C-alpha positions as a LaTeX table, in Angstrom:
\begin{tabular}{lrrr}
\hline
Residue & $x$ (\AA) & $y$ (\AA) & $z$ (\AA) \\
\hline
Met1 & 97.06 & 75.39 & 45.52 \\
Leu2 & 100.51 & 73.99 & 46.26 \\
Ser3 & 102.32 & 72.76 & 43.17 \\
Asn4 & 104.67 & 70.17 & 44.65 \\
Arg5 & 105.70 & 68.29 & 47.75 \\
Ser6 & 108.50 & 70.74 & 48.59 \\
Glu7 & 106.06 & 73.61 & 48.85 \\
Met8 & 103.70 & 71.47 & 50.93 \\
Arg9 & 106.52 & 70.54 & 53.36 \\
Ala10 & 107.50 & 74.19 & 53.63 \\
Val11 & 103.94 & 75.13 & 54.59 \\
Ile12 & 103.78 & 72.31 & 57.16 \\
His13 & 107.12 & 73.40 & 58.67 \\
Val14 & 105.96 & 77.02 & 58.91 \\
Ala15 & 102.69 & 75.93 & 60.55 \\
Ala16 & 104.56 & 73.68 & 62.99 \\
Phe17 & 106.98 & 76.48 & 63.85 \\
Ala18 & 104.09 & 78.89 & 64.46 \\
Ala19 & 102.39 & 76.39 & 66.78 \\
Phe20 & 105.70 & 75.86 & 68.61 \\
Ala21 & 106.10 & 79.63 & 69.02 \\
Val22 & 102.65 & 79.86 & 70.59 \\
Val23 & 103.53 & 77.10 & 73.04 \\
Leu24 & 106.75 & 78.90 & 73.94 \\
Ala25 & 104.89 & 82.16 & 74.55 \\
Ser26 & 102.83 & 80.68 & 77.37 \\
Pro27 & 105.74 & 80.02 & 79.78 \\
Leu28 & 106.95 & 83.58 & 79.21 \\
Glu29 & 103.73 & 84.79 & 80.76 \\
Ala30 & 104.47 & 82.68 & 83.82 \\
Gln31 & 107.75 & 84.57 & 84.18 \\
Ser32 & 105.71 & 87.65 & 84.99 \\
Asp33 & 105.39 & 86.24 & 88.53 \\
Thr34 & 106.66 & 88.57 & 91.21 \\
Thr35 & 109.23 & 88.08 & 93.97 \\
Ile36 & 109.13 & 90.70 & 96.70 \\
Thr37 & 111.51 & 91.09 & 99.60 \\
Val38 & 110.22 & 92.57 & 102.84 \\
Arg39 & 112.61 & 93.30 & 105.66 \\
Ala40 & 111.57 & 93.01 & 109.29 \\
Ala41 & 113.42 & 95.63 & 111.29 \\
Ser42 & 113.61 & 94.37 & 114.85 \\
Ser43 & 114.83 & 97.60 & 116.39 \\
Ser44 & 111.83 & 99.61 & 115.16 \\
Leu45 & 109.29 & 96.77 & 114.85 \\
Glu46 & 108.37 & 97.66 & 111.28 \\
Phe47 & 108.17 & 96.13 & 107.83 \\
Leu48 & 110.21 & 97.69 & 105.05 \\
Pro49 & 108.56 & 98.46 & 102.71 \\
Ser50 & 105.33 & 99.13 & 104.54 \\
Thr51 & 103.35 & 99.07 & 101.27 \\
Ile52 & 103.49 & 96.49 & 98.48 \\
Val53 & 101.67 & 96.82 & 95.16 \\
Val54 & 100.90 & 93.82 & 92.90 \\
Lys55 & 98.37 & 92.88 & 90.22 \\
Gln56 & 95.50 & 90.55 & 91.06 \\
Gly57 & 95.98 & 86.95 & 90.05 \\
Arg58 & 99.76 & 87.31 & 89.94 \\
Arg59 & 101.73 & 84.60 & 91.71 \\
Val60 & 103.79 & 86.30 & 94.41 \\
Thr61 & 106.76 & 84.89 & 96.27 \\
Leu62 & 107.26 & 86.96 & 99.37 \\
Arg63 & 110.69 & 86.74 & 100.97 \\
Leu64 & 110.82 & 87.92 & 104.60 \\
Glu65 & 114.30 & 88.88 & 105.80 \\
Asn66 & 114.77 & 89.40 & 109.53 \\
Val67 & 117.55 & 91.98 & 109.46 \\
Gly68 & 119.07 & 92.03 & 112.87 \\
Gly69 & 118.10 & 92.54 & 116.43 \\
Thr70 & 117.13 & 89.70 & 118.69 \\
Leu71 & 113.46 & 89.15 & 117.89 \\
Pro72 & 111.81 & 86.63 & 115.57 \\
His73 & 109.14 & 87.80 & 113.10 \\
Asn74 & 106.58 & 86.38 & 110.71 \\
Phe75 & 104.54 & 87.75 & 107.81 \\
Val76 & 100.80 & 87.14 & 107.91 \\
Leu77 & 98.51 & 88.47 & 105.17 \\
Val78 & 94.93 & 88.71 & 106.42 \\
Lys79 & 91.72 & 88.69 & 104.41 \\
Asp80 & 89.94 & 91.26 & 106.59 \\
Glu81 & 91.61 & 93.91 & 108.76 \\
Asp82 & 88.72 & 93.64 & 111.23 \\
Asp83 & 90.08 & 90.22 & 112.27 \\
Leu84 & 93.50 & 91.56 & 113.40 \\
Asp85 & 92.78 & 91.72 & 117.13 \\
Ala86 & 91.27 & 88.24 & 117.25 \\
Leu87 & 94.16 & 86.85 & 115.17 \\
Ala88 & 96.73 & 88.50 & 117.45 \\
Met89 & 95.09 & 87.06 & 120.57 \\
Ala90 & 94.85 & 83.59 & 119.05 \\
Ala91 & 98.47 & 83.77 & 117.83 \\
Met92 & 99.67 & 84.70 & 121.32 \\
Gln93 & 97.88 & 81.65 & 122.75 \\
Glu94 & 99.14 & 79.43 & 119.90 \\
Gly95 & 102.84 & 80.26 & 120.28 \\
Gly96 & 105.15 & 78.29 & 117.97 \\
Asn97 & 105.09 & 80.13 & 114.63 \\
Tyr98 & 102.41 & 82.52 & 115.94 \\
Val99 & 99.93 & 81.55 & 113.24 \\
Pro100 & 96.56 & 80.56 & 114.73 \\
Lys101 & 95.79 & 77.18 & 113.16 \\
Asp102 & 92.09 & 77.41 & 113.96 \\
Met103 & 91.80 & 80.70 & 112.08 \\
Lys104 & 93.67 & 79.92 & 108.85 \\
Glu105 & 90.52 & 80.57 & 106.82 \\
Lys106 & 90.97 & 84.25 & 107.74 \\
Leu107 & 94.46 & 84.33 & 106.21 \\
Leu108 & 95.63 & 84.72 & 102.62 \\
Ala109 & 99.27 & 83.77 & 103.27 \\
Phe110 & 101.77 & 83.40 & 106.08 \\
Thr111 & 105.39 & 82.49 & 106.75 \\
Thr112 & 107.02 & 80.53 & 109.49 \\
Leu113 & 109.05 & 82.49 & 112.03 \\
Ala114 & 112.26 & 84.11 & 110.84 \\
Ser115 & 114.88 & 84.28 & 113.55 \\
Pro116 & 117.33 & 87.22 & 113.46 \\
Gly117 & 119.46 & 86.96 & 110.31 \\
Gln118 & 117.14 & 84.37 & 108.75 \\
Thr119 & 115.02 & 84.56 & 105.58 \\
Val120 & 111.73 & 82.69 & 105.05 \\
Glu121 & 109.38 & 82.62 & 102.04 \\
Val122 & 105.76 & 82.09 & 101.14 \\
Thr123 & 104.18 & 81.91 & 97.68 \\
Phe124 & 100.57 & 82.88 & 97.07 \\
Val125 & 98.27 & 84.18 & 94.35 \\
Ala126 & 97.37 & 87.85 & 94.72 \\
Pro127 & 93.71 & 88.15 & 95.73 \\
Pro128 & 91.09 & 90.32 & 94.00 \\
Ala129 & 91.78 & 94.06 & 93.70 \\
Gly130 & 91.70 & 95.91 & 97.01 \\
Ala131 & 93.78 & 96.72 & 100.07 \\
Tyr132 & 94.89 & 93.98 & 102.47 \\
Thr133 & 96.84 & 94.21 & 105.71 \\
Tyr134 & 99.94 & 92.23 & 106.56 \\
Val135 & 101.16 & 91.90 & 110.11 \\
Cys136 & 103.68 & 90.19 & 112.37 \\
Leu137 & 101.69 & 88.09 & 114.85 \\
Val138 & 104.54 & 87.47 & 117.31 \\
Ser139 & 103.33 & 88.51 & 120.78 \\
Gly140 & 103.37 & 92.28 & 121.16 \\
His141 & 104.30 & 93.03 & 117.53 \\
Ser142 & 100.89 & 93.25 & 115.85 \\
Gly143 & 100.12 & 96.78 & 117.05 \\
Met144 & 103.18 & 98.23 & 115.29 \\
Met145 & 104.36 & 95.75 & 112.64 \\
Leu146 & 101.71 & 96.36 & 110.00 \\
Gly147 & 101.84 & 96.90 & 106.26 \\
Ser148 & 99.53 & 97.20 & 103.30 \\
Leu149 & 99.27 & 95.00 & 100.21 \\
Arg150 & 97.55 & 96.98 & 97.46 \\
Val151 & 96.23 & 94.73 & 94.73 \\
Leu152 & 95.53 & 96.34 & 91.35 \\
Pro153 & 93.13 & 94.95 & 88.75 \\
\hline
\end{tabular}
């Protein structure tokens, strides 16, 4: 039992500080979000790196840098690799940013086009554990500009 008001105030202050510390801990977890830079190499039509590894549920900001050459590129993360050919055909017909609007349900994330020397970003939540393909859907690029997002539990 507390003997006086001073001791009671001390206990209240300690309890309040502990609650405040718990509240502060939560935003620190949010800082575990991941920013990843992928470079699109126009001369070789490849993504660098070609493999990205993240944890499921992590918020990812992907930064696509188009590092030279004369070609634009985008980054498109697909749900199912079996849809790549259909997505590439639809993107070619779509033009613009080369993201087929009628097939967005087959995509996990995508950027706008990055012209040479430009950087674009997209933020998404990493899907369930597994392997996912990312691709550039600009006409003629999808056969060579492929990468793998490996999502860990």
